[in-house]
CSV table of C-alpha atoms in Angstrom, one decimal:
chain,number,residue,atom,x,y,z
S,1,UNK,CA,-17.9,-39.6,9.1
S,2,UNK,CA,-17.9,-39.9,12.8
S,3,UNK,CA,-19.5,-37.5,15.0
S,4,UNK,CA,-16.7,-35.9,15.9
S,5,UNK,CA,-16.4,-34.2,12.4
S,6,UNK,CA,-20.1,-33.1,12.5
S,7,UNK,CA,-19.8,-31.1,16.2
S,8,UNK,CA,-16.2,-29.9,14.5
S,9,UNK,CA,-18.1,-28.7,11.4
S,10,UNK,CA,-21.0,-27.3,13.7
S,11,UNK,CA,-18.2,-25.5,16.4
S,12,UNK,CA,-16.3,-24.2,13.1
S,13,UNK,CA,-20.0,-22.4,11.7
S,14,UNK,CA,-20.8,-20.7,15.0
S,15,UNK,CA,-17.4,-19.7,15.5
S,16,UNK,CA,-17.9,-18.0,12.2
S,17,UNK,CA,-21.3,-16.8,12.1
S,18,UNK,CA,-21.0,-14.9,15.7
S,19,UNK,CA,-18.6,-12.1,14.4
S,20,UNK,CA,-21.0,-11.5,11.6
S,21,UNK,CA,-23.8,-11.3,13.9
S,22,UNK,CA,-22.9,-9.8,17.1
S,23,UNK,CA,-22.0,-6.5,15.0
S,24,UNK,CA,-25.3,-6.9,12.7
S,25,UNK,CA,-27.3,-7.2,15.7
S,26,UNK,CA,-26.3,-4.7,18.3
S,27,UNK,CA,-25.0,-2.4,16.2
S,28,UNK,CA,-28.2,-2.2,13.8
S,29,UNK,CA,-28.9,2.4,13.2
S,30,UNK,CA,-26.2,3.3,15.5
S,31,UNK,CA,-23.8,5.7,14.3
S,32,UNK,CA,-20.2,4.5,14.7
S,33,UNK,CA,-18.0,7.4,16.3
S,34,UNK,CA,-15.5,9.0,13.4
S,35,UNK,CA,-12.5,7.5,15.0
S,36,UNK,CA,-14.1,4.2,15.1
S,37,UNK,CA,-15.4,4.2,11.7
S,38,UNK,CA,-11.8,5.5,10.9
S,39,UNK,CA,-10.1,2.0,12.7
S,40,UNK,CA,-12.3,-0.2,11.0
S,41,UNK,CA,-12.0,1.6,7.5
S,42,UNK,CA,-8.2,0.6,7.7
S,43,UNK,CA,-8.2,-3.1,8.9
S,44,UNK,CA,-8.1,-4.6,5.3
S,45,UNK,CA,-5.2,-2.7,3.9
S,46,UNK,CA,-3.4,-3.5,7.2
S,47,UNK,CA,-4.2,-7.2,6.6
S,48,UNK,CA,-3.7,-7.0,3.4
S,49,UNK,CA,-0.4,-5.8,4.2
S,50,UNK,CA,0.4,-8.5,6.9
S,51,UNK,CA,-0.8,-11.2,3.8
S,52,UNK,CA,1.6,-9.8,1.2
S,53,UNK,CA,5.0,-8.7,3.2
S,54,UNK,CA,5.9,-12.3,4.0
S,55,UNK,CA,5.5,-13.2,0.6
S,56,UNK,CA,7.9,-10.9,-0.6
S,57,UNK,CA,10.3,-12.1,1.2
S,58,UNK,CA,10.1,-15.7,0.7
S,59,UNK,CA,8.9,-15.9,-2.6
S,60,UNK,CA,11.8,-17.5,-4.1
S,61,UNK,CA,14.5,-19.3,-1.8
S,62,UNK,CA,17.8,-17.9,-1.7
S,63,UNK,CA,16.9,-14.9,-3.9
S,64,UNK,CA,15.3,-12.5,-1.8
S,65,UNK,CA,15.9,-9.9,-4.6
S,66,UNK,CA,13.4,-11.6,-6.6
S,67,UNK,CA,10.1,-10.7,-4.3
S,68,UNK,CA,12.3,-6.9,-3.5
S,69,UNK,CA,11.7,-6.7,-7.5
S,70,UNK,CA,8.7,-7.6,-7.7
S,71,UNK,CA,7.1,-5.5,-5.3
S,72,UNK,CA,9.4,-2.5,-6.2
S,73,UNK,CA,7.7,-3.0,-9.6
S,74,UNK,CA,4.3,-3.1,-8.5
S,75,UNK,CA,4.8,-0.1,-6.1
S,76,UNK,CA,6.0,1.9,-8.9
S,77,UNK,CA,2.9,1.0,-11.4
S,78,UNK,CA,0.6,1.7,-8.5
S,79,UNK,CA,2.3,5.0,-7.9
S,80,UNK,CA,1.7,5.9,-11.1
S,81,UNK,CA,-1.6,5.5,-11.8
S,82,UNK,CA,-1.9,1.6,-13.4
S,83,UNK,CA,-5.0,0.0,-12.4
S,84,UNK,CA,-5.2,-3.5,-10.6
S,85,UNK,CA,-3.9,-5.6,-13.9
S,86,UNK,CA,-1.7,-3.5,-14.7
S,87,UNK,CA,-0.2,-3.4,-11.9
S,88,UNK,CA,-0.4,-7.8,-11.8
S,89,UNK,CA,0.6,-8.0,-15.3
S,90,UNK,CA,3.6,-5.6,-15.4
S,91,UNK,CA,5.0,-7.2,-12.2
S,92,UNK,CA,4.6,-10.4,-13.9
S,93,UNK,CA,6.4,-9.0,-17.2
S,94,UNK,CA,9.3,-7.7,-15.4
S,95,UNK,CA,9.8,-11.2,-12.6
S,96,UNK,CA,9.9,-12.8,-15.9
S,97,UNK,CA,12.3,-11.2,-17.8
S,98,UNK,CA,14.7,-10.9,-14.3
S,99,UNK,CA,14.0,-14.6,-14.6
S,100,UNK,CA,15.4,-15.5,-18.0
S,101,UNK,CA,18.4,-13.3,-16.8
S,102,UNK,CA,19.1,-14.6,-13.5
């Protein structure tokens, strides 16, 4: 490996490490105001969100009814109570079946 890779590798870990840090180290016994705390709380159902919508959509060419399905499924499992596999597991039971069907 050329150097190039190594000051790459090195660039990529700082680039990295500094979020972690900067918050770590500035913020260390300081109270977050509500609203903040609030925000931040939030960010990883919103990416979470941004992650998953996409999918749905292009899960299976041509069929978009196929990820529409699938999450109306897992919504509704959710919704009523069904923990995290059950949720994963029914959605997979019910794509499956639409599958031998479709």
């Amino acid at each position: 490996m050329g150097a190039t890779y190594w000051w790459m590798l090195a660039g990529m870990a700082i680039v990295t490490y500094l979020p972690r840090m900067v918050p770590l180290t500035f913020l260390d016994g300081k109270e977050l105001p509500p609203i903040v705390s609030g925000v931040l709380s939030n960010i990883p159902y919103a990416v979470l969100g941004a992650l998953i919508f996409p999918a749905i959509i292009f899960v299976q060419k041509g069929n978009i009814l196929f990820g529409i399905i699938g999450a109306a499924t897992a919504f509704l499992i959710a919704f009523l109570g069904g923990g995290v596999m059950s949720v994963v597991l029914g959605t997979i039971g019910i794509l499956a079946v639409y599958g031998l069907f479709m």
